[in-house]
Coordinates of C-alpha atoms in Angstrom, one line a residue:
Chain A
M1 CA 4.1 4.3 49.0
S2 CA 2.5 6.7 51.1
G3 CA -0.8 8.4 50.5
A4 CA 0.7 11.5 50.4
A5 CA 3.0 10.1 48.2
M6 CA 0.7 9.1 45.9
Q7 CA -0.8 11.7 45.8
D8 CA 1.8 13.8 44.5
L9 CA 2.9 11.3 42.4
T10 CA -0.8 11.8 40.8
A11 CA -0.7 16.1 40.6
Q12 CA 2.9 15.5 38.9
V13 CA 1.0 12.9 36.1
A14 CA -1.5 15.4 35.8
Y15 CA 0.3 18.4 35.6
H16 CA 2.4 16.7 33.2
L17 CA -0.2 15.4 30.7
A18 CA -2.2 19.5 31.0
R19 CA 1.0 20.3 29.8
R20 CA 1.8 18.1 27.0
A21 CA -2.3 19.1 25.6
R22 CA -1.8 22.7 25.7
W23 CA -2.2 24.7 23.0
R24 CA 0.9 25.9 21.1
G25 CA 1.6 29.2 19.4
L26 CA 1.5 27.8 16.2
E27 CA -1.6 25.7 16.6
Y28 CA -3.7 29.1 16.5
V29 CA -1.9 30.7 13.5
F30 CA -2.8 27.0 11.7
W31 CA -6.1 27.6 12.4
A32 CA -6.3 31.5 12.2
A33 CA -4.9 31.0 8.6
A34 CA -7.2 28.5 7.8
L35 CA -11.0 30.6 9.0
A36 CA -8.4 32.9 6.5
S37 CA -8.7 31.4 3.7
V38 CA -12.7 31.0 3.9
F39 CA -12.2 35.1 3.5
F40 CA -9.5 35.2 1.4
L41 CA -9.9 32.7 -1.2
P42 CA -13.4 32.2 -2.6
A43 CA -12.1 31.3 -6.1
K44 CA -9.9 28.7 -4.1
H45 CA -12.3 26.7 -2.5
L46 CA -12.9 23.8 -5.1
I47 CA -9.4 22.2 -4.2
L48 CA -9.2 23.4 -0.5
N49 CA -12.7 21.6 -0.1
E50 CA -10.7 19.0 -0.9
I51 CA -7.8 19.9 0.8
A52 CA -10.1 19.0 3.1
I53 CA -11.1 16.7 2.7
L54 CA -7.4 14.9 2.2
A55 CA -6.2 15.4 5.9
L56 CA -9.7 13.7 7.5
F57 CA -8.2 11.1 5.4
A58 CA -4.7 11.9 6.6
L59 CA -5.3 12.1 9.6
S60 CA -6.5 8.4 9.7
L61 CA -3.5 6.8 8.6
D62 CA -1.6 9.3 11.1
L63 CA -4.0 7.8 14.3
L64 CA -2.9 4.6 12.9
I65 CA 0.8 4.8 12.1
G66 CA 2.0 7.8 13.8
Y67 CA 0.4 6.4 17.5
A68 CA -0.1 3.3 17.4
G69 CA 2.2 2.0 14.4
I70 CA -0.4 -0.4 12.4
I71 CA 1.4 0.1 8.4
S72 CA -1.9 -0.4 5.9
L73 CA -1.7 0.1 2.5
G74 CA -5.3 -0.3 2.1
H75 CA -6.7 2.9 3.9
A76 CA -8.5 4.0 0.7
A77 CA -11.3 0.7 1.9
Y78 CA -12.7 2.7 4.7
F79 CA -12.7 5.7 2.8
G80 CA -14.0 3.9 -0.4
F81 CA -16.6 3.1 2.4
G82 CA -17.7 5.9 3.3
A83 CA -17.7 7.4 -0.3
Y84 CA -20.5 4.3 -1.4
A85 CA -22.4 4.4 2.0
A86 CA -22.7 8.4 2.3
G87 CA -23.9 8.6 -1.7
L88 CA -26.0 5.5 -1.5
I89 CA -27.6 6.9 1.4
A90 CA -28.4 10.4 0.2
K91 CA -29.4 8.8 -3.6
H92 CA -32.6 6.3 -1.1
G93 CA -32.6 9.2 1.1
L94 CA -33.0 7.3 3.8
I95 CA -31.3 10.9 5.6
G96 CA -31.9 14.2 4.3
E97 CA -29.8 15.9 6.1
P98 CA -26.2 15.7 5.4
V99 CA -24.8 16.1 9.1
L100 CA -26.6 13.3 10.7
A101 CA -26.1 11.4 7.4
L102 CA -22.3 12.0 8.0
L103 CA -22.5 10.9 11.3
V104 CA -24.6 7.7 10.0
T105 CA -22.1 6.9 7.8
G106 CA -19.5 6.9 10.7
L107 CA -21.1 5.1 12.8
V108 CA -21.8 2.3 9.9
V109 CA -18.4 2.7 9.3
A110 CA -16.6 2.7 12.1
L111 CA -18.3 -1.0 12.4
L112 CA -17.3 -2.3 10.4
G113 CA -13.2 -1.1 10.7
F114 CA -13.8 -2.2 14.4
I115 CA -15.2 -6.0 12.2
T116 CA -12.0 -5.8 10.2
S117 CA -9.4 -4.8 13.4
F118 CA -9.7 -8.6 13.9
L119 CA -8.7 -9.8 10.6
V120 CA -5.6 -6.7 10.4
L121 CA -3.9 -7.0 14.1
R122 CA -3.4 -10.6 13.5
G123 CA 0.3 -11.1 11.8
S124 CA 3.5 -8.9 11.7
D125 CA 3.9 -6.3 9.3
L126 CA 4.4 -7.8 6.3
T127 CA 0.6 -9.7 6.8
R128 CA -0.9 -6.8 8.0
I129 CA 0.4 -5.0 4.9
M130 CA -1.4 -7.1 2.5
I131 CA -3.8 -8.2 4.6
T132 CA -5.1 -4.1 4.0
L133 CA -3.9 -3.6 1.0
G134 CA -6.3 -7.8 0.1
F135 CA -9.5 -6.1 2.1
S136 CA -9.6 -3.2 -0.7
L137 CA -9.3 -4.4 -3.6
I138 CA -11.7 -7.0 -2.2
L139 CA -14.4 -4.0 -1.1
R140 CA -13.8 -2.6 -5.3
E141 CA -14.1 -5.8 -6.4
V142 CA -18.0 -5.7 -4.5
A143 CA -18.1 -2.2 -5.4
N144 CA -17.9 -3.5 -8.9
R145 CA -19.4 -6.3 -9.4
F146 CA -22.9 -4.9 -7.2
A147 CA -23.4 -2.6 -10.5
G148 CA -27.2 -2.1 -9.1
L149 CA -26.7 -0.7 -6.2
T150 CA -23.5 1.2 -7.1
G151 CA -23.7 1.3 -10.3
G152 CA -20.1 -0.5 -10.6
A153 CA -17.7 1.5 -13.1
D154 CA -19.7 4.2 -14.2
G155 CA -20.1 5.5 -10.5
L156 CA -23.0 6.5 -8.0
Q157 CA -24.4 8.7 -10.5
G158 CA -27.8 11.1 -9.4
V159 CA -26.6 11.8 -5.8
T160 CA -28.3 14.7 -4.7
M161 CA -28.0 16.5 -1.9
A162 CA -30.5 17.6 1.2
P163 CA -29.3 21.3 2.2
L164 CA -27.1 21.4 4.4
L165 CA -28.8 22.1 8.4
G166 CA -32.1 22.4 6.4
Q167 CA -30.7 25.7 5.2
F168 CA -26.9 25.9 3.3
T169 CA -27.4 24.3 -0.4
F170 CA -24.3 22.8 -2.1
D171 CA -23.0 25.7 -4.4
I172 CA -20.9 24.6 -8.2
G173 CA -18.0 26.8 -6.6
G174 CA -17.8 24.8 -3.5
H175 CA -17.6 27.2 -0.9
V176 CA -20.8 25.6 1.2
A177 CA -19.0 22.6 1.2
Y178 CA -15.7 24.4 1.6
M179 CA -17.0 25.8 4.9
Y180 CA -19.2 21.8 5.7
S181 CA -15.8 20.3 5.2
L182 CA -13.4 22.4 7.7
T183 CA -15.8 22.8 9.9
V184 CA -16.5 19.0 10.0
L185 CA -12.8 18.6 9.5
F186 CA -11.7 20.8 12.1
V187 CA -14.1 19.1 15.0
M188 CA -12.3 15.8 14.7
F189 CA -9.5 17.2 14.9
L190 CA -10.1 18.7 18.1
V191 CA -11.5 14.7 18.9
A192 CA -8.5 13.4 17.0
R193 CA -6.3 15.9 20.0
R194 CA -8.0 15.6 22.9
I195 CA -7.9 11.0 21.5
V196 CA -3.4 11.4 21.5
Y197 CA -3.1 13.7 24.3
S198 CA -5.4 11.4 27.5
P199 CA -4.0 8.3 29.2
F200 CA -5.7 5.9 26.6
G201 CA -3.1 7.5 23.5
L202 CA -0.2 7.2 25.8
S203 CA -0.9 3.7 26.1
L204 CA -0.9 4.2 22.4
R205 CA 2.7 5.5 22.4
A206 CA 3.9 2.8 24.5
V207 CA 2.4 -0.1 22.3
Q208 CA 3.6 1.0 20.0
G209 CA 7.3 2.3 21.4
N210 CA 7.8 -1.5 22.7
A211 CA 4.2 -3.9 22.3
L212 CA 5.8 -7.1 24.6
R213 CA 6.9 -4.2 26.7
A214 CA 3.2 -2.4 27.1
A215 CA 2.7 -5.8 27.7
A216 CA 4.1 -6.1 31.5
I217 CA 3.5 -3.8 32.3
G218 CA -0.4 -3.7 31.9
I219 CA -1.7 -2.6 29.0
G220 CA -4.0 -3.8 27.4
V221 CA -2.4 -4.5 23.7
N222 CA -5.4 -5.8 21.9
W223 CA -8.1 -4.2 22.5
R224 CA -6.0 -0.6 22.5
L225 CA -4.8 -1.7 19.0
V226 CA -9.3 -2.3 18.1
A227 CA -9.4 0.5 19.6
I228 CA -7.5 3.1 17.6
Y229 CA -8.0 0.7 14.5
T230 CA -11.5 2.0 14.9
I231 CA -11.7 5.0 15.1
A232 CA -9.4 6.1 12.0
A233 CA -11.7 3.8 10.2
A234 CA -14.6 5.9 11.3
Y235 CA -12.4 8.5 10.3
A236 CA -11.2 7.7 6.7
G237 CA -15.2 6.9 6.5
I238 CA -16.3 10.6 7.3
A239 CA -13.0 11.5 5.5
G240 CA -15.3 8.8 2.0
A241 CA -18.4 10.1 2.8
L242 CA -17.5 14.2 3.1
L243 CA -16.1 14.2 -0.7
T244 CA -19.3 11.9 -2.0
Q245 CA -21.2 14.3 -0.3
S246 CA -20.2 17.8 -1.2
T247 CA -18.9 16.6 -4.7
Q248 CA -22.7 14.7 -5.3
F249 CA -20.7 11.8 -6.8
C250 CA -18.8 8.6 -6.0
S251 CA -17.2 6.4 -8.3
L252 CA -14.2 3.4 -7.0
D253 CA -11.5 5.2 -7.6
V254 CA -12.8 5.5 -4.2
F255 CA -10.7 2.2 -3.5
S256 CA -7.8 2.7 -5.6
F257 CA -4.8 2.3 -4.0
E258 CA -2.7 4.8 -5.6
R259 CA -5.3 6.7 -3.0
S260 CA -3.5 4.5 -0.1
A261 CA -1.1 5.4 -1.1
D262 CA -0.9 8.6 -2.1
L263 CA -1.4 8.7 1.9
F264 CA 1.8 7.5 2.8
V265 CA 3.3 10.5 0.4
V266 CA 0.8 13.3 2.7
L267 CA 1.8 12.6 5.8
V268 CA 4.6 12.1 4.9
L269 CA 5.9 15.3 3.3
G270 CA 3.9 16.3 6.3
G271 CA 6.1 13.6 9.1
V272 CA 4.4 11.2 11.0
G273 CA 2.9 11.3 14.9
Y274 CA 2.3 14.8 15.7
L275 CA -1.5 15.7 14.3
Y276 CA -0.6 18.2 11.8
G277 CA 1.4 16.1 9.9
G278 CA -0.9 15.1 8.5
L279 CA -3.0 18.3 7.3
V280 CA 0.2 20.4 6.6
G281 CA 0.9 17.2 4.3
A282 CA -2.7 17.5 3.2
V283 CA -1.5 21.3 1.6
L284 CA 1.7 20.7 0.3
F285 CA 0.5 17.7 -1.3
K286 CA -2.2 19.8 -3.5
I287 CA -1.0 22.1 -4.1
T288 CA 2.8 20.0 -5.9
Q289 CA 0.1 18.1 -7.4
D290 CA -2.4 20.8 -9.0
W291 CA 1.4 21.8 -10.2
L292 CA 2.9 19.1 -11.4
A293 CA -0.1 17.7 -13.0
G294 CA -0.6 21.5 -14.9
L295 CA 3.3 20.9 -16.1
T296 CA 3.6 17.6 -16.6
P297 CA -0.7 15.7 -16.4
Q298 CA 0.0 12.5 -16.9
Y299 CA 3.6 12.0 -15.3
W300 CA 3.1 13.4 -11.5
Q301 CA 2.8 10.6 -10.4
F302 CA 6.7 10.1 -11.4
W303 CA 8.3 13.2 -8.8
V304 CA 5.5 11.8 -5.6
G305 CA 8.1 8.1 -6.3
L306 CA 11.1 10.6 -6.4
T307 CA 10.3 12.4 -3.5
L308 CA 9.0 9.6 -1.4
V309 CA 12.8 7.6 -2.7
I310 CA 14.9 11.2 -1.3
I311 CA 12.4 11.0 1.1
V312 CA 13.0 7.7 2.4
L313 CA 17.3 8.1 1.5
V314 CA 17.6 10.8 4.0
G315 CA 15.9 9.4 6.4
T316 CA 12.3 9.8 7.9
E317 CA 14.3 10.4 11.6
R318 CA 16.6 13.7 10.1
L319 CA 13.4 15.0 8.7
S320 CA 11.8 15.0 11.6
G321 CA 15.0 15.4 13.6
W322 CA 15.1 18.5 11.5
L323 CA 11.7 19.5 11.6
R324 CA 12.1 19.4 15.9
A325 CA 14.4 21.7 15.6
I326 CA 12.3 24.1 13.6
R327 CA 9.6 23.7 16.1
R328 CA 11.6 24.2 19.2
L329 CA 12.7 27.0 17.6
A330 CA 8.9 28.6 16.5
F331 CA 7.9 27.2 20.4
K332 CA 11.1 28.9 21.9
G333 CA 9.8 30.2 25.9
Q334 CA 7.4 27.7 26.2
G335 CA 8.8 25.5 27.2
Chain B
M1 CA -10.9 -29.3 -17.4
L2 CA -7.2 -31.3 -18.3
T3 CA -6.6 -27.8 -20.3
I4 CA -8.1 -25.4 -17.7
L5 CA -5.4 -27.8 -15.4
F6 CA -2.6 -27.0 -17.9
D7 CA -3.3 -23.6 -18.5
G8 CA -3.4 -23.5 -14.0
I9 CA 0.2 -24.8 -14.7
A10 CA 1.8 -23.1 -16.7
Y11 CA -0.1 -19.6 -15.2
G12 CA 1.4 -20.6 -11.9
M13 CA 4.4 -21.7 -13.6
L14 CA 5.1 -18.0 -14.4
L15 CA 4.1 -16.5 -11.6
F16 CA 6.8 -18.5 -9.3
I17 CA 9.2 -16.6 -11.8
L18 CA 7.6 -14.5 -11.1
A19 CA 7.9 -14.0 -7.6
C20 CA 10.6 -16.1 -6.5
G21 CA 12.9 -13.5 -6.3
L22 CA 10.2 -12.0 -3.5
S23 CA 10.7 -14.9 -1.5
V24 CA 13.8 -14.6 -1.5
T25 CA 14.8 -11.2 -0.8
L26 CA 11.2 -11.3 1.5
G27 CA 13.0 -13.5 3.4
L28 CA 16.6 -13.7 4.1
M29 CA 16.4 -9.9 3.9
N30 CA 13.3 -9.7 5.2
F31 CA 13.2 -6.3 2.6
I32 CA 9.0 -5.3 1.8
N33 CA 10.0 -4.6 -2.4
L34 CA 7.0 -3.6 -3.4
A35 CA 8.5 -2.5 -6.5
H36 CA 9.8 -6.1 -7.6
G37 CA 7.4 -5.7 -9.9
A38 CA 8.9 -3.0 -11.7
F39 CA 12.1 -5.7 -12.2
A40 CA 9.7 -7.8 -14.2
M41 CA 8.2 -5.0 -16.2
A42 CA 11.6 -3.9 -17.3
G43 CA 13.0 -7.5 -18.3
G44 CA 9.1 -7.7 -20.6
Y45 CA 9.7 -4.3 -22.4
V46 CA 13.1 -4.7 -23.1
A47 CA 11.8 -8.0 -24.4
V48 CA 9.6 -6.4 -26.4
V49 CA 11.9 -3.4 -28.3
V50 CA 14.7 -6.3 -29.2
V51 CA 12.4 -8.1 -30.9
N52 CA 9.6 -5.9 -32.2
K53 CA 12.6 -2.8 -33.3
L54 CA 15.4 -4.7 -33.2
G55 CA 14.3 -8.0 -35.2
V56 CA 16.5 -10.3 -32.5
P57 CA 15.4 -14.0 -32.2
F58 CA 12.5 -14.2 -29.2
Y59 CA 14.7 -17.0 -28.1
A60 CA 17.7 -14.8 -28.0
A61 CA 16.4 -12.0 -26.4
L62 CA 14.5 -14.6 -23.3
P63 CA 18.4 -14.3 -22.4
I64 CA 18.2 -10.4 -22.1
A65 CA 15.8 -10.2 -20.7
F66 CA 17.2 -11.8 -17.6
L67 CA 20.4 -10.0 -17.5
A68 CA 19.1 -6.1 -18.5
P69 CA 16.8 -6.8 -15.5
A70 CA 19.4 -8.7 -13.2
L71 CA 22.4 -5.8 -13.5
L72 CA 19.3 -2.8 -13.3
G73 CA 18.7 -4.8 -9.7
A74 CA 22.6 -5.5 -9.0
L75 CA 22.7 -1.2 -9.4
L76 CA 20.0 -0.5 -7.7
E77 CA 21.2 -2.0 -5.3
R78 CA 24.1 -1.7 -4.9
T79 CA 23.7 2.6 -4.4
I80 CA 20.2 2.6 -3.2
Y81 CA 18.1 -0.3 -1.8
R82 CA 21.5 -1.9 0.6
P83 CA 20.9 1.5 3.2
V84 CA 17.3 0.7 3.0
Y85 CA 17.2 -2.5 4.2
A86 CA 17.7 -1.9 7.9
R87 CA 15.0 1.0 8.0
S88 CA 11.8 -0.2 9.0
H89 CA 9.3 -1.5 7.3
L90 CA 6.9 1.7 7.0
D91 CA 10.2 3.2 5.6
Q92 CA 10.7 0.4 3.3
V93 CA 6.8 -0.4 2.6
L94 CA 7.6 4.3 1.1
F95 CA 10.8 2.9 -0.2
T96 CA 9.3 0.7 -3.1
I97 CA 5.6 2.4 -3.9
G98 CA 8.3 5.5 -4.7
L99 CA 10.4 2.9 -7.3
V100 CA 7.0 1.6 -8.4
F101 CA 5.3 5.0 -9.1
M102 CA 9.0 6.5 -10.5
S103 CA 8.6 3.2 -13.1
V104 CA 5.6 3.1 -14.1
A105 CA 5.6 6.8 -14.5
A106 CA 8.6 6.2 -17.2
I107 CA 7.3 3.6 -18.2
D108 CA 4.4 5.7 -19.5
Y109 CA 6.8 8.2 -20.2
V110 CA 8.7 6.4 -22.9
A111 CA 6.6 3.0 -24.1
G112 CA 3.0 4.8 -23.8
S113 CA 0.2 4.2 -21.5
Q114 CA -2.5 1.3 -24.1
Q115 CA -0.4 -2.0 -23.7
V116 CA 2.0 -3.3 -26.0
F117 CA 2.4 -6.9 -27.5
I118 CA 6.0 -9.0 -28.1
Q119 CA 5.8 -11.1 -32.0
I120 CA 5.8 -14.8 -30.9
P121 CA 7.8 -17.2 -33.7
P122 CA 4.7 -18.7 -35.8
S123 CA 6.0 -22.2 -34.4
L124 CA 4.3 -21.6 -30.8
E125 CA 1.1 -20.2 -31.8
G126 CA -2.1 -22.1 -32.2
R127 CA -2.1 -25.4 -29.8
F128 CA -3.5 -29.2 -30.2
E129 CA -4.2 -32.0 -29.0
V130 CA -3.6 -35.0 -26.6
F131 CA -5.9 -37.1 -25.5
G132 CA -8.0 -34.7 -25.4
I133 CA -6.5 -31.8 -23.8
G134 CA -5.7 -28.5 -25.5
I135 CA -2.1 -27.8 -25.2
G136 CA -1.1 -24.2 -26.2
R137 CA 2.3 -24.4 -27.1
Y138 CA 3.6 -20.8 -26.2
R139 CA 2.3 -22.0 -23.1
L140 CA 4.1 -25.1 -23.1
L141 CA 6.7 -23.7 -24.0
I142 CA 6.6 -21.2 -20.8
I143 CA 5.7 -24.9 -18.4
V144 CA 9.6 -26.3 -20.1
V145 CA 11.2 -23.1 -18.8
C146 CA 9.5 -21.7 -16.3
G147 CA 9.9 -26.6 -15.2
L148 CA 13.7 -26.0 -15.1
L149 CA 14.5 -23.0 -14.2
A150 CA 12.4 -24.1 -10.3
A151 CA 14.3 -27.4 -11.3
G152 CA 17.9 -25.7 -11.6
L153 CA 17.1 -23.0 -8.4
Q154 CA 15.9 -26.2 -5.9
Y155 CA 19.6 -27.5 -7.2
G156 CA 21.4 -24.5 -6.9
L157 CA 19.8 -23.7 -3.9
A158 CA 20.3 -27.4 -1.9
N159 CA 23.9 -28.9 -3.6
T160 CA 26.1 -25.5 -4.0
R161 CA 28.3 -23.5 -2.4
F162 CA 26.2 -20.5 -3.2
G163 CA 23.1 -22.3 -2.4
S164 CA 25.3 -23.2 1.3
R165 CA 25.9 -20.0 2.0
L166 CA 22.6 -18.2 1.0
R167 CA 20.7 -20.2 3.6
A168 CA 23.9 -19.9 6.1
A169 CA 22.6 -16.0 4.9
V170 CA 19.4 -16.2 5.8
D171 CA 19.2 -18.4 8.8
D172 CA 21.9 -15.8 10.4
P173 CA 24.1 -13.2 9.2
R174 CA 25.8 -12.3 11.8
T175 CA 27.0 -16.3 12.4
A176 CA 26.9 -16.4 8.2
S177 CA 29.7 -13.5 8.1
G178 CA 31.4 -14.1 11.2
M179 CA 32.1 -17.5 9.4
G180 CA 33.2 -16.0 6.6
I181 CA 31.0 -15.6 4.4
N182 CA 30.2 -12.1 2.2
V183 CA 26.6 -12.0 3.0
N184 CA 26.6 -8.5 1.4
A185 CA 28.0 -10.3 -1.5
V186 CA 25.7 -12.4 -1.3
F187 CA 23.0 -10.1 -1.1
G188 CA 24.2 -9.0 -4.0
V189 CA 23.8 -11.4 -6.6
T190 CA 21.0 -13.0 -4.9
F191 CA 18.6 -9.9 -5.7
A192 CA 20.5 -9.1 -9.2
L193 CA 19.4 -12.8 -10.2
G194 CA 15.1 -12.8 -8.1
S195 CA 15.3 -9.5 -10.9
G196 CA 16.9 -11.1 -13.9
L197 CA 14.3 -13.0 -12.9
A198 CA 11.2 -11.3 -12.7
G199 CA 12.7 -9.9 -15.4
L200 CA 12.1 -13.2 -18.0
G201 CA 9.0 -14.3 -16.2
G202 CA 7.5 -10.0 -16.9
A203 CA 9.0 -10.9 -20.7
L204 CA 7.9 -14.4 -21.1
G205 CA 4.7 -13.4 -19.7
A206 CA 3.6 -10.3 -22.1
E207 CA 1.8 -12.5 -24.1
I208 CA -0.2 -14.3 -21.0
L209 CA -0.6 -11.9 -18.5
G210 CA -0.2 -8.7 -21.2
L211 CA 1.6 -5.8 -20.8
D212 CA 1.7 -1.9 -19.8
P213 CA 2.7 0.4 -17.3
Q214 CA 0.3 -0.2 -14.7
F215 CA 2.5 -3.9 -14.7
P216 CA 4.2 -3.3 -11.2
L217 CA 1.0 -2.8 -9.1
K218 CA -1.5 -5.1 -10.7
F219 CA 0.4 -8.0 -10.8
M220 CA 1.7 -6.4 -7.0
I221 CA -0.5 -8.2 -4.6
Y222 CA -0.3 -12.0 -7.7
F223 CA 3.4 -12.1 -5.8
L224 CA 3.2 -11.1 -2.1
I225 CA 0.6 -14.0 -2.3
V226 CA 2.6 -16.3 -4.1
V227 CA 5.6 -14.8 -1.0
A228 CA 2.6 -15.1 1.9
M229 CA 2.5 -18.6 1.5
G230 CA 4.4 -20.0 0.0
G231 CA 6.9 -19.0 3.0
T232 CA 10.1 -17.9 2.3
S233 CA 12.0 -20.7 3.3
S234 CA 12.6 -22.9 0.2
V235 CA 12.1 -22.7 -3.1
T236 CA 9.2 -25.6 -3.0
G237 CA 6.8 -23.9 -0.6
P238 CA 6.7 -20.4 -2.8
F239 CA 6.1 -22.6 -5.8
L240 CA 3.2 -25.3 -4.8
A241 CA 1.5 -22.2 -3.5
A242 CA 2.3 -19.6 -7.2
I243 CA 1.1 -22.9 -9.2
L244 CA -2.2 -23.7 -6.4
L245 CA -2.9 -19.8 -7.0
G246 CA -2.7 -20.2 -10.0
I247 CA -4.8 -22.7 -11.3
G248 CA -7.0 -21.4 -8.3
D249 CA -7.0 -18.4 -10.4
V250 CA -7.2 -19.7 -14.3
A251 CA -10.6 -21.7 -12.6
G252 CA -12.2 -18.4 -11.0
K253 CA -12.1 -17.4 -14.0
Y254 CA -13.8 -19.7 -15.9
Y255 CA -16.0 -21.3 -13.3
M256 CA -17.2 -18.4 -11.7
P257 CA -16.6 -15.7 -13.9
K258 CA -18.8 -13.1 -11.2
L259 CA -16.3 -13.2 -8.7
G260 CA -12.8 -14.6 -9.6
A261 CA -10.7 -11.8 -8.6
F262 CA -12.9 -12.4 -5.2
V263 CA -11.6 -16.0 -5.2
I264 CA -7.7 -15.2 -5.4
Y265 CA -8.1 -12.2 -2.8
T266 CA -10.5 -14.2 -0.1
I267 CA -7.8 -17.6 -0.5
M268 CA -5.0 -15.5 1.2
I269 CA -7.2 -13.2 3.3
V270 CA -7.8 -16.8 5.2
V271 CA -4.4 -18.5 4.2
L272 CA -2.3 -15.3 5.9
L273 CA -4.7 -15.6 9.2
W274 CA -5.3 -19.1 9.4
R275 CA -1.1 -20.0 8.6
P276 CA 0.9 -16.5 8.9
Q277 CA 4.2 -17.8 8.6
G278 CA 2.8 -19.9 5.4
L279 CA 1.3 -22.6 4.0
F280 CA 4.1 -24.7 3.2
S281 CA 7.2 -22.9 5.9
R282 CA 8.6 -24.5 8.5
T283 CA 7.4 -24.4 11.5
T284 CA 9.5 -22.3 13.6
S285 CA 9.6 -18.5 12.9
R286 CA 12.1 -16.5 12.1

C-alpha cells in the first residue's frame, strides 16, 4: 500500500470513529432531564440518589457484559468492597474529604479487580459465573467474620462524613447526596463513553464477537479483558462507596447475591451494550420496585423474576431490535 | 471423628442426589440451570404438605416428592425451557435466575417465609452406636436410599438402552439424532428424572439442610460446586465430588467453625483454577 492510500485510510478510520462517538440529540435530552430532576423533584432526591448509584453500578456491569462479554454473577463483590472501604476510610478518619476518599476507594477496588481478574478470566462462561459468585460469597463471609473491623451482621456503624469539598454538609433530605452522586455518575459516564468509543473499546467489541479471530488479527485478548475487568471493578467500587457516603451506613447486604442478580434485571430492562442501558434500566427498575413494593411489599421479587423470564422468552435480540428501531426513528436525520 | 465422617458422607450423598440432575442438564445440553434448586425445594414442600397436612406416612411421601417435581420438570422443559437451550449463556442465566426469584416468592406467598419441618417417624429419630461410631438413624436411611439411587443411576447409564442413548446424545446430539435417537425426548425424560431426584433430595434433606423459601439461593452454589468439581461426563465424578464436599463441609464446620464457609468456596475456586473441566472428568474437552 502506498503512503498516500495509507494516509487516506487512516483519515477514513478517524472520520468514522469520530462519527460514532458524536453526541446524539437524545443523549442531551437524557442529561438535561437528569439535571432538571435536581431542581424540579426535590422531594424525590433520596430515591433519585439510589437510582444514580444503581445506574453507576449497572454501567459497570454493562462494560463487562455488553462490551467484553464477561458474565459475572458476583459483581456485588466490588460494590461491597468499595462500600466497606469508603465506610472504613470515613470512620477512622483516614481521609476526611469525601471526593478524595472516593477516588482512593476507586483505586483500591481497581487493584482488587486487577488481582482477581486473572482468576476470573480463566475458563468458560460457567467457570466464570461460579468463580465470581464464589468470590462475592467469600468477601461477604470475610466481612461477616471480621466483626471487629466491619461490625459483622450489625453493619458498619458510626460512619460520619465530612462536608463535601469542605463546603456542603450531607443533609437528611439527600439533596447534597443526589447532586454528588449525579455528578460522579456523569463524570464516570463520560469516562466510560470515552473508553468504549476509543480504539481500545472497538478492539474489546472484536474480542466479544470472537476472541479467537480477534487474537488472530493481532489483538491481545487477555490484557484487554484484564483491563476492562479492572475498570469495571473500579466503577462498581465507586458506586458502592457512593452508597456508603450518602447513607453513612453500610451492611452485609452490599455483598448479597440478590444485588448482583438485580443488576442483571436492570441491564436487561435497559438493554445491554449501549451505555445508556444501565442508566435507563436503573430508572425503570427503581420506579417499578417502588411501585410494586408498595402494592406487595414481600413478593415483588416474583415480578422481577417474571420480567426476566418473559424478556428471555421474547428474546433479548428481538427486544434490542425494537429498541434499535425506536432509536433509528429518534435519531432520524442525523444518520 | 468417624461420626463426622459418617455425617459427612450422609450430607454428601444428599448433595449428590440433589445435584446429579444438574450435572446432566449442564453436561448434556450445556445449559446453565440455576433454577435446579427450585425443583428440590418443590419436592421438599410437597413432602411437608403430604406428611404434615394429609397424614401420609413418611415413606409413602418420598415417591410423591419424586413424582411431583418430575412432572413439573417435564412440563416446564416442554413449554419454557426448550426454547432457551440454544440461547447464549447470559440468556440462560437471566432466565433461570428469574425462575428462582419466582419460585422463592411463590413459596413465600403460599407457605410463609419461616423454616418448615417435616414430621419424620419416631423410628428414624435418635442414633445408635456401632464400634463407637455414633450413627444417626435418619442419616443411615439417607445413605441407604441415596446409595441405592446412585448405584441404580450408574447401572442405568452404563447398561440400559436409555443410558446408551443418553450417552450418545451427550457426546454428539447431531449424530445421535441422525442415528434415529429422539434427542429431544431423551433430554425431556432426563430433565424430568433430574428434577424428580432433586425433589426427592429436597424431601430427604428437609431435616438436615433445613427448608425455607430461600433454599434455591442458599444451595445453588453447592450444586454448582458438585457439578463443576465432578465434571459432567459420568455419574461417578459428581458422586465423588459430592461426598468430598459433604465431608469437607461437615468437618470444616466442626473443626473450624469460624472458617466454615470459606473452606468450601476456597476449595471450589482452587479446583476450578486448577482443573477447569472438573476433578474427575475425562481430559478431552467438550
